[in-house]
Amino acid sequence: LIAGPSGSGKTFFLTKLIERKREFFKEQPKQIIWYYGTVFPPQPALKGVIYRKGIPKEEDTVDCKDSMI
């Protein structure tokens, strides 16, 4: 979970984390799902990232053990 006030760098941080995931994760996530609220995801969209509006429901995370949500 990444949370903070507007303009605090949440999108910047997450974008850089995803772009450099090979440096940060020993085992690579099989999929990356970016849930967003009122602000649209970063443009241009990151390659290989699935964007979904809203908050994930419990059933959305059941089969996601190798995923970054």
PDB file of N, CA, C and O in Angstrom:
ATOM      1  N   LEU A   1       0.849  -1.176   0.000  1.00  0.00           N
ATOM      2  CA  LEU A   1       0.000   0.000   0.000  1.00  0.00           C
ATOM      3  C   LEU A   1       0.884   1.225   0.000  1.00  0.00           C
ATOM      4  O   LEU A   1       1.804   1.327   0.814  1.00  0.00           O
ATOM      5  N   ILE A   2       0.629   2.111  -0.919  1.00  0.00           N
ATOM      6  CA  ILE A   2       1.332   3.386  -0.967  1.00  0.00           C
ATOM      7  C   ILE A   2       0.286   4.462  -0.756  1.00  0.00           C
ATOM      8  O   ILE A   2      -0.686   4.544  -1.508  1.00  0.00           O
ATOM      9  N   ALA A   3       0.481   5.270   0.278  1.00  0.00           N
ATOM     10  CA  ALA A   3      -0.481   6.323   0.601  1.00  0.00           C
ATOM     11  C   ALA A   3       0.262   7.592   0.964  1.00  0.00           C
ATOM     12  O   ALA A   3       1.389   7.550   1.452  1.00  0.00           O
ATOM     13  N   GLY A   4      -0.376   8.718   0.725  1.00  0.00           N
ATOM     14  CA  GLY A   4       0.213  10.002   1.072  1.00  0.00           C
ATOM     15  C   GLY A   4      -0.593  11.118   0.436  1.00  0.00           C
ATOM     16  O   GLY A   4      -1.451  10.876  -0.417  1.00  0.00           O
ATOM     17  N   PRO A   5      -0.290  12.343   0.823  1.00  0.00           N
ATOM     18  CA  PRO A   5      -1.038  13.480   0.277  1.00  0.00           C
ATOM     19  C   PRO A   5      -0.704  13.723  -1.193  1.00  0.00           C
ATOM     20  O   PRO A   5       0.323  13.248  -1.706  1.00  0.00           O
ATOM     21  N   SER A   6      -1.537  14.504  -1.843  1.00  0.00           N
ATOM     22  CA  SER A   6      -1.302  14.888  -3.235  1.00  0.00           C
ATOM     23  C   SER A   6       0.062  15.549  -3.360  1.00  0.00           C
ATOM     24  O   SER A   6       0.452  16.349  -2.511  1.00  0.00           O
ATOM     25  N   GLY A   7       0.777  15.200  -4.415  1.00  0.00           N
ATOM     26  CA  GLY A   7       2.067  15.818  -4.679  1.00  0.00           C
ATOM     27  C   GLY A   7       3.223  15.280  -3.861  1.00  0.00           C
ATOM     28  O   GLY A   7       4.325  15.831  -3.894  1.00  0.00           O
ATOM     29  N   SER A   8       3.015  14.181  -3.130  1.00  0.00           N
ATOM     30  CA  SER A   8       4.075  13.649  -2.267  1.00  0.00           C
ATOM     31  C   SER A   8       5.021  12.684  -2.988  1.00  0.00           C
ATOM     32  O   SER A   8       5.998  12.243  -2.410  1.00  0.00           O
ATOM     33  N   GLY A   9       4.714  12.326  -4.238  1.00  0.00           N
ATOM     34  CA  GLY A   9       5.611  11.465  -5.005  1.00  0.00           C
ATOM     35  C   GLY A   9       5.209  10.005  -5.078  1.00  0.00           C
ATOM     36  O   GLY A   9       6.029   9.161  -5.464  1.00  0.00           O
ATOM     37  N   LYS A  10       3.969   9.680  -4.733  1.00  0.00           N
ATOM     38  CA  LYS A  10       3.524   8.279  -4.757  1.00  0.00           C
ATOM     39  C   LYS A  10       3.633   7.680  -6.159  1.00  0.00           C
ATOM     40  O   LYS A  10       4.199   6.603  -6.330  1.00  0.00           O
ATOM     41  N   THR A  11       3.098   8.372  -7.149  1.00  0.00           N
ATOM     42  CA  THR A  11       3.128   7.875  -8.523  1.00  0.00           C
ATOM     43  C   THR A  11       4.556   7.792  -9.027  1.00  0.00           C
ATOM     44  O   THR A  11       4.945   6.802  -9.661  1.00  0.00           O
ATOM     45  N   PHE A  12       5.373   8.790  -8.741  1.00  0.00           N
ATOM     46  CA  PHE A  12       6.772   8.789  -9.152  1.00  0.00           C
ATOM     47  C   PHE A  12       7.496   7.584  -8.551  1.00  0.00           C
ATOM     48  O   PHE A  12       8.195   6.853  -9.254  1.00  0.00           O
ATOM     49  N   PHE A  13       7.322   7.373  -7.244  1.00  0.00           N
ATOM     50  CA  PHE A  13       7.979   6.256  -6.565  1.00  0.00           C
ATOM     51  C   PHE A  13       7.575   4.917  -7.169  1.00  0.00           C
ATOM     52  O   PHE A  13       8.419   4.079  -7.489  1.00  0.00           O
ATOM     53  N   LEU A  14       6.272   4.701  -7.328  1.00  0.00           N
ATOM     54  CA  LEU A  14       5.793   3.422  -7.848  1.00  0.00           C
ATOM     55  C   LEU A  14       6.234   3.200  -9.290  1.00  0.00           C
ATOM     56  O   LEU A  14       6.621   2.088  -9.669  1.00  0.00           O
ATOM     57  N   THR A  15       6.215   4.252 -10.093  1.00  0.00           N
ATOM     58  CA  THR A  15       6.670   4.145 -11.476  1.00  0.00           C
ATOM     59  C   THR A  15       8.132   3.713 -11.531  1.00  0.00           C
ATOM     60  O   THR A  15       8.497   2.803 -12.282  1.00  0.00           O
ATOM     61  N   LYS A  16       8.983   4.340 -10.720  1.00  0.00           N
ATOM     62  CA  LYS A  16      10.406   3.982 -10.697  1.00  0.00           C
ATOM     63  C   LYS A  16      10.614   2.564 -10.164  1.00  0.00           C
ATOM     64  O   LYS A  16      11.462   1.824 -10.662  1.00  0.00           O
ATOM     65  N   LEU A  17       9.838   2.168  -9.159  1.00  0.00           N
ATOM     66  CA  LEU A  17       9.932   0.818  -8.615  1.00  0.00           C
ATOM     67  C   LEU A  17       9.611  -0.218  -9.693  1.00  0.00           C
ATOM     68  O   LEU A  17      10.314  -1.218  -9.849  1.00  0.00           O
ATOM     69  N   ILE A  18       8.569   0.029 -10.469  1.00  0.00           N
ATOM     70  CA  ILE A  18       8.177  -0.903 -11.534  1.00  0.00           C
ATOM     71  C   ILE A  18       9.217  -0.905 -12.656  1.00  0.00           C
ATOM     72  O   ILE A  18       9.605  -1.962 -13.157  1.00  0.00           O
ATOM     73  N   GLU A  19       9.694   0.270 -13.041  1.00  0.00           N
ATOM     74  CA  GLU A  19      10.691   0.347 -14.110  1.00  0.00           C
ATOM     75  C   GLU A  19      11.986  -0.375 -13.732  1.00  0.00           C
ATOM     76  O   GLU A  19      12.663  -0.931 -14.587  1.00  0.00           O
ATOM     77  N   ARG A  20      12.333  -0.376 -12.448  1.00  0.00           N
ATOM     78  CA  ARG A  20      13.591  -0.977 -11.994  1.00  0.00           C
ATOM     79  C   ARG A  20      13.357  -2.249 -11.165  1.00  0.00           C
ATOM     80  O   ARG A  20      14.185  -2.605 -10.339  1.00  0.00           O
ATOM     81  N   LYS A  21      12.257  -2.936 -11.404  1.00  0.00           N
ATOM     82  CA  LYS A  21      11.871  -4.091 -10.590  1.00  0.00           C
ATOM     83  C   LYS A  21      12.947  -5.170 -10.545  1.00  0.00           C
ATOM     84  O   LYS A  21      13.098  -5.856  -9.544  1.00  0.00           O
ATOM     85  N   ARG A  22      13.730  -5.331 -11.596  1.00  0.00           N
ATOM     86  CA  ARG A  22      14.778  -6.355 -11.602  1.00  0.00           C
ATOM     87  C   ARG A  22      15.852  -6.065 -10.559  1.00  0.00           C
ATOM     88  O   ARG A  22      16.508  -6.970 -10.068  1.00  0.00           O
ATOM     89  N   GLU A  23      16.012  -4.805 -10.211  1.00  0.00           N
ATOM     90  CA  GLU A  23      16.989  -4.423  -9.193  1.00  0.00           C
ATOM     91  C   GLU A  23      16.451  -4.616  -7.767  1.00  0.00           C
ATOM     92  O   GLU A  23      17.228  -4.784  -6.840  1.00  0.00           O
ATOM     93  N   PHE A  24      15.136  -4.562  -7.612  1.00  0.00           N
ATOM     94  CA  PHE A  24      14.540  -4.570  -6.283  1.00  0.00           C
ATOM     95  C   PHE A  24      13.969  -5.915  -5.849  1.00  0.00           C
ATOM     96  O   PHE A  24      13.818  -6.159  -4.662  1.00  0.00           O
ATOM     97  N   PHE A  25      13.602  -6.765  -6.798  1.00  0.00           N
ATOM     98  CA  PHE A  25      12.957  -8.024  -6.462  1.00  0.00           C
ATOM     99  C   PHE A  25      13.810  -9.208  -6.909  1.00  0.00           C
ATOM    100  O   PHE A  25      14.166  -9.305  -8.081  1.00  0.00           O
ATOM    101  N   LYS A  26      14.100 -10.091  -5.982  1.00  0.00           N
ATOM    102  CA  LYS A  26      14.857 -11.306  -6.316  1.00  0.00           C
ATOM    103  C   LYS A  26      14.041 -12.171  -7.275  1.00  0.00           C
ATOM    104  O   LYS A  26      14.555 -12.663  -8.267  1.00  0.00           O
ATOM    105  N   GLU A  27      12.770 -12.375  -6.949  1.00  0.00           N
ATOM    106  CA  GLU A  27      11.850 -13.097  -7.829  1.00  0.00           C
ATOM    107  C   GLU A  27      10.911 -12.078  -8.453  1.00  0.00           C
ATOM    108  O   GLU A  27      10.269 -11.307  -7.750  1.00  0.00           O
ATOM    109  N   GLN A  28      10.832 -12.091  -9.763  1.00  0.00           N
ATOM    110  CA  GLN A  28      10.020 -11.109 -10.477  1.00  0.00           C
ATOM    111  C   GLN A  28       8.528 -11.432 -10.364  1.00  0.00           C
ATOM    112  O   GLN A  28       8.147 -12.609 -10.457  1.00  0.00           O
ATOM    113  N   PRO A  29       7.699 -10.412 -10.162  1.00  0.00           N
ATOM    114  CA  PRO A  29       6.252 -10.665 -10.132  1.00  0.00           C
ATOM    115  C   PRO A  29       5.775 -11.137 -11.508  1.00  0.00           C
ATOM    116  O   PRO A  29       6.271 -10.665 -12.530  1.00  0.00           O
ATOM    117  N   LYS A  30       4.845 -12.088 -11.506  1.00  0.00           N
ATOM    118  CA  LYS A  30       4.315 -12.595 -12.771  1.00  0.00           C
ATOM    119  C   LYS A  30       3.386 -11.579 -13.427  1.00  0.00           C
ATOM    120  O   LYS A  30       3.225 -11.574 -14.633  1.00  0.00           O
ATOM    121  N   GLN A  31       2.767 -10.753 -12.603  1.00  0.00           N
ATOM    122  CA  GLN A  31       1.938  -9.680 -13.135  1.00  0.00           C
ATOM    123  C   GLN A  31       1.951  -8.507 -12.165  1.00  0.00           C
ATOM    124  O   GLN A  31       2.219  -8.677 -10.985  1.00  0.00           O
ATOM    125  N   ILE A  32       1.698  -7.330 -12.706  1.00  0.00           N
ATOM    126  CA  ILE A  32       1.611  -6.124 -11.889  1.00  0.00           C
ATOM    127  C   ILE A  32       0.256  -5.500 -12.152  1.00  0.00           C
ATOM    128  O   ILE A  32      -0.093  -5.217 -13.304  1.00  0.00           O
ATOM    129  N   ILE A  33      -0.515  -5.317 -11.084  1.00  0.00           N
ATOM    130  CA  ILE A  33      -1.838  -4.702 -11.190  1.00  0.00           C
ATOM    131  C   ILE A  33      -1.797  -3.403 -10.393  1.00  0.00           C
ATOM    132  O   ILE A  33      -1.513  -3.416  -9.200  1.00  0.00           O
ATOM    133  N   TRP A  34      -2.078  -2.294 -11.055  1.00  0.00           N
ATOM    134  CA  TRP A  34      -2.039  -0.967 -10.437  1.00  0.00           C
ATOM    135  C   TRP A  34      -3.478  -0.497 -10.248  1.00  0.00           C
ATOM    136  O   TRP A  34      -4.169  -0.187 -11.199  1.00  0.00           O
ATOM    137  N   TYR A  35      -3.915  -0.464  -9.004  1.00  0.00           N
ATOM    138  CA  TYR A  35      -5.236   0.066  -8.685  1.00  0.00           C
ATOM    139  C   TYR A  35      -5.094   1.557  -8.424  1.00  0.00           C
ATOM    140  O   TYR A  35      -4.173   1.990  -7.733  1.00  0.00           O
ATOM    141  N   TYR A  36      -5.996   2.337  -8.983  1.00  0.00           N
ATOM    142  CA  TYR A  36      -5.933   3.783  -8.808  1.00  0.00           C
ATOM    143  C   TYR A  36      -7.308   4.326  -8.435  1.00  0.00           C
ATOM    144  O   TYR A  36      -8.322   3.697  -8.684  1.00  0.00           O
ATOM    145  N   GLY A  37      -7.287   5.501  -7.813  1.00  0.00           N
ATOM    146  CA  GLY A  37      -8.529   6.128  -7.364  1.00  0.00           C
ATOM    147  C   GLY A  37      -9.031   7.135  -8.374  1.00  0.00           C
ATOM    148  O   GLY A  37      -9.285   6.812  -9.523  1.00  0.00           O
ATOM    149  N   THR A  38      -9.118   8.375  -7.961  1.00  0.00           N
ATOM    150  CA  THR A  38      -9.685   9.408  -8.822  1.00  0.00           C
ATOM    151  C   THR A  38      -8.713   9.896  -9.888  1.00  0.00           C
ATOM    152  O   THR A  38      -9.126  10.359 -10.931  1.00  0.00           O
ATOM    153  N   VAL A  39      -7.421   9.775  -9.622  1.00  0.00           N
ATOM    154  CA  VAL A  39      -6.419  10.212 -10.599  1.00  0.00           C
ATOM    155  C   VAL A  39      -6.080   9.044 -11.506  1.00  0.00           C
ATOM    156  O   VAL A  39      -5.849   7.929 -11.044  1.00  0.00           O
ATOM    157  N   PHE A  40      -6.058   9.292 -12.796  1.00  0.00           N
ATOM    158  CA  PHE A  40      -5.759   8.231 -13.750  1.00  0.00           C
ATOM    159  C   PHE A  40      -4.324   7.746 -13.575  1.00  0.00           C
ATOM    160  O   PHE A  40      -3.479   8.462 -13.064  1.00  0.00           O
ATOM    161  N   PRO A  41      -4.029   6.531 -14.036  1.00  0.00           N
ATOM    162  CA  PRO A  41      -2.664   6.007 -13.931  1.00  0.00           C
ATOM    163  C   PRO A  41      -1.707   6.874 -14.745  1.00  0.00           C
ATOM    164  O   PRO A  41      -2.133   7.680 -15.563  1.00  0.00           O
ATOM    165  N   PRO A  42      -0.410   6.689 -14.532  1.00  0.00           N
ATOM    166  CA  PRO A  42       0.574   7.522 -15.217  1.00  0.00           C
ATOM    167  C   PRO A  42       0.489   7.392 -16.729  1.00  0.00           C
ATOM    168  O   PRO A  42       0.152   6.338 -17.247  1.00  0.00           O
ATOM    169  N   GLN A  43       0.789   8.450 -17.396  1.00  0.00           N
ATOM    170  CA  GLN A  43       0.819   8.450 -18.861  1.00  0.00           C
ATOM    171  C   GLN A  43       2.221   8.805 -19.302  1.00  0.00           C
ATOM    172  O   GLN A  43       2.789   9.753 -18.778  1.00  0.00           O
ATOM    173  N   PRO A  44       2.834   8.112 -20.198  1.00  0.00           N
ATOM    174  CA  PRO A  44       2.260   6.937 -20.851  1.00  0.00           C
ATOM    175  C   PRO A  44       2.190   5.741 -19.896  1.00  0.00           C
ATOM    176  O   PRO A  44       2.955   5.673 -18.939  1.00  0.00           O
ATOM    177  N   ALA A  45       1.276   4.849 -20.186  1.00  0.00           N
ATOM    178  CA  ALA A  45       1.115   3.658 -19.347  1.00  0.00           C
ATOM    179  C   ALA A  45       2.384   2.818 -19.389  1.00  0.00           C
ATOM    180  O   ALA A  45       3.083   2.768 -20.401  1.00  0.00           O
ATOM    181  N   LEU A  46       2.686   2.177 -18.288  1.00  0.00           N
ATOM    182  CA  LEU A  46       3.867   1.320 -18.203  1.00  0.00           C
ATOM    183  C   LEU A  46       3.591  -0.014 -18.877  1.00  0.00           C
ATOM    184  O   LEU A  46       2.529  -0.622 -18.679  1.00  0.00           O
ATOM    185  N   LYS A  47       4.553  -0.488 -19.645  1.00  0.00           N
ATOM    186  CA  LYS A  47       4.416  -1.757 -20.365  1.00  0.00           C
ATOM    187  C   LYS A  47       4.264  -2.912 -19.377  1.00  0.00           C
ATOM    188  O   LYS A  47       5.008  -3.009 -18.405  1.00  0.00           O
ATOM    189  N   GLY A  48       3.285  -3.763 -19.628  1.00  0.00           N
ATOM    190  CA  GLY A  48       3.090  -4.950 -18.813  1.00  0.00           C
ATOM    191  C   GLY A  48       2.310  -4.730 -17.535  1.00  0.00           C
ATOM    192  O   GLY A  48       2.144  -5.650 -16.744  1.00  0.00           O
ATOM    193  N   VAL A  49       1.803  -3.523 -17.316  1.00  0.00           N
ATOM    194  CA  VAL A  49       1.043  -3.220 -16.098  1.00  0.00           C
ATOM    195  C   VAL A  49      -0.444  -3.223 -16.434  1.00  0.00           C
ATOM    196  O   VAL A  49      -0.872  -2.638 -17.427  1.00  0.00           O
ATOM    197  N   ILE A  50      -1.229  -3.876 -15.589  1.00  0.00           N
ATOM    198  CA  ILE A  50      -2.684  -3.895 -15.728  1.00  0.00           C
ATOM    199  C   ILE A  50      -3.225  -2.792 -14.820  1.00  0.00           C
ATOM    200  O   ILE A  50      -2.899  -2.746 -13.638  1.00  0.00           O
ATOM    201  N   TYR A  51      -4.033  -1.899 -15.366  1.00  0.00           N
ATOM    202  CA  TYR A  51      -4.600  -0.798 -14.587  1.00  0.00           C
ATOM    203  C   TYR A  51      -6.069  -1.062 -14.306  1.00  0.00           C
ATOM    204  O   TYR A  51      -6.819  -1.442 -15.201  1.00  0.00           O
ATOM    205  N   ARG A  52      -6.451  -0.875 -13.046  1.00  0.00           N
ATOM    206  CA  ARG A  52      -7.852  -1.055 -12.644  1.00  0.00           C
ATOM    207  C   ARG A  52      -8.249   0.086 -11.716  1.00  0.00           C
ATOM    208  O   ARG A  52      -7.504   0.429 -10.803  1.00  0.00           O
ATOM    209  N   LYS A  53      -9.420   0.623 -11.936  1.00  0.00           N
ATOM    210  CA  LYS A  53      -9.913   1.707 -11.093  1.00  0.00           C
ATOM    211  C   LYS A  53     -10.543   1.129  -9.831  1.00  0.00           C
ATOM    212  O   LYS A  53     -11.214   0.115  -9.869  1.00  0.00           O
ATOM    213  N   GLY A  54     -10.312   1.799  -8.708  1.00  0.00           N
ATOM    214  CA  GLY A  54     -10.934   1.401  -7.455  1.00  0.00           C
ATOM    215  C   GLY A  54      -9.976   0.682  -6.525  1.00  0.00           C
ATOM    216  O   GLY A  54      -8.765   0.707  -6.704  1.00  0.00           O
ATOM    217  N   ILE A  55     -10.539   0.032  -5.556  1.00  0.00           N
ATOM    218  CA  ILE A  55      -9.787  -0.700  -4.539  1.00  0.00           C
ATOM    219  C   ILE A  55      -9.981  -2.195  -4.791  1.00  0.00           C
ATOM    220  O   ILE A  55     -11.099  -2.628  -5.061  1.00  0.00           O
ATOM    221  N   PRO A  56      -8.919  -2.991  -4.688  1.00  0.00           N
ATOM    222  CA  PRO A  56      -9.091  -4.431  -4.946  1.00  0.00           C
ATOM    223  C   PRO A  56     -10.000  -5.084  -3.907  1.00  0.00           C
ATOM    224  O   PRO A  56      -9.938  -4.758  -2.731  1.00  0.00           O
ATOM    225  N   LYS A  57     -10.836  -5.971  -4.389  1.00  0.00           N
ATOM    226  CA  LYS A  57     -11.679  -6.768  -3.495  1.00  0.00           C
ATOM    227  C   LYS A  57     -10.889  -7.998  -3.080  1.00  0.00           C
ATOM    228  O   LYS A  57      -9.917  -8.380  -3.730  1.00  0.00           O
ATOM    229  N   GLU A  58     -11.305  -8.624  -2.012  1.00  0.00           N
ATOM    230  CA  GLU A  58     -10.594  -9.799  -1.514  1.00  0.00           C
ATOM    231  C   GLU A  58     -10.464 -10.872  -2.591  1.00  0.00           C
ATOM    232  O   GLU A  58      -9.400 -11.468  -2.758  1.00  0.00           O
ATOM    233  N   GLU A  59     -11.516 -11.107  -3.350  1.00  0.00           N
ATOM    234  CA  GLU A  59     -11.468 -12.141  -4.382  1.00  0.00           C
ATOM    235  C   GLU A  59     -10.497 -11.784  -5.514  1.00  0.00           C
ATOM    236  O   GLU A  59     -10.038 -12.658  -6.239  1.00  0.00           O
ATOM    237  N   ASP A  60     -10.180 -10.496  -5.664  1.00  0.00           N
ATOM    238  CA  ASP A  60      -9.206 -10.080  -6.678  1.00  0.00           C
ATOM    239  C   ASP A  60      -7.782 -10.492  -6.315  1.00  0.00           C
ATOM    240  O   ASP A  60      -6.912 -10.543  -7.174  1.00  0.00           O
ATOM    241  N   THR A  61      -7.544 -10.788  -5.057  1.00  0.00           N
ATOM    242  CA  THR A  61      -6.185 -11.085  -4.595  1.00  0.00           C
ATOM    243  C   THR A  61      -5.941 -12.555  -4.284  1.00  0.00           C
ATOM    244  O   THR A  61      -4.827 -12.926  -3.951  1.00  0.00           O
ATOM    245  N   VAL A  62      -6.943 -13.400  -4.417  1.00  0.00           N
ATOM    246  CA  VAL A  62      -6.833 -14.816  -4.044  1.00  0.00           C
ATOM    247  C   VAL A  62      -5.723 -15.529  -4.816  1.00  0.00           C
ATOM    248  O   VAL A  62      -4.911 -16.235  -4.232  1.00  0.00           O
ATOM    249  N   ASP A  63      -5.675 -15.362  -6.124  1.00  0.00           N
ATOM    250  CA  ASP A  63      -4.697 -16.074  -6.953  1.00  0.00           C
ATOM    251  C   ASP A  63      -3.528 -15.183  -7.354  1.00  0.00           C
ATOM    252  O   ASP A  63      -2.984 -15.329  -8.442  1.00  0.00           O
ATOM    253  N   CYS A  64      -3.115 -14.305  -6.473  1.00  0.00           N
ATOM    254  CA  CYS A  64      -2.087 -13.318  -6.830  1.00  0.00           C
ATOM    255  C   CYS A  64      -0.806 -13.455  -6.021  1.00  0.00           C
ATOM    256  O   CYS A  64      -0.122 -12.472  -5.755  1.00  0.00           O
ATOM    257  N   LYS A  65      -0.436 -14.655  -5.618  1.00  0.00           N
ATOM    258  CA  LYS A  65       0.743 -14.812  -4.763  1.00  0.00           C
ATOM    259  C   LYS A  65       2.030 -14.402  -5.455  1.00  0.00           C
ATOM    260  O   LYS A  65       2.983 -14.010  -4.819  1.00  0.00           O
ATOM    261  N   ASP A  66       2.099 -14.461  -6.782  1.00  0.00           N
ATOM    262  CA  ASP A  66       3.291 -14.071  -7.512  1.00  0.00           C
ATOM    263  C   ASP A  66       3.088 -12.740  -8.235  1.00  0.00           C
ATOM    264  O   ASP A  66       3.711 -12.487  -9.253  1.00  0.00           O
ATOM    265  N   SER A  67       2.200 -11.915  -7.691  1.00  0.00           N
ATOM    266  CA  SER A  67       1.843 -10.658  -8.332  1.00  0.00           C
ATOM    267  C   SER A  67       2.188  -9.476  -7.438  1.00  0.00           C
ATOM    268  O   SER A  67       2.317  -9.602  -6.226  1.00  0.00           O
ATOM    269  N   MET A  68       2.327  -8.339  -8.069  1.00  0.00           N
ATOM    270  CA  MET A  68       2.489  -7.073  -7.355  1.00  0.00           C
ATOM    271  C   MET A  68       1.210  -6.302  -7.564  1.00  0.00           C
ATOM    272  O   MET A  68       0.817  -6.047  -8.708  1.00  0.00           O
ATOM    273  N   ILE A  69       0.522  -5.986  -6.478  1.00  0.00           N
ATOM    274  CA  ILE A  69      -0.753  -5.278  -6.571  1.00  0.00           C
ATOM    275  C   ILE A  69      -0.598  -3.935  -5.893  1.00  0.00           C
ATOM    276  O   ILE A  69      -0.120  -3.841  -4.802  1.00  0.00           O
TER     277      ILE A  69
END
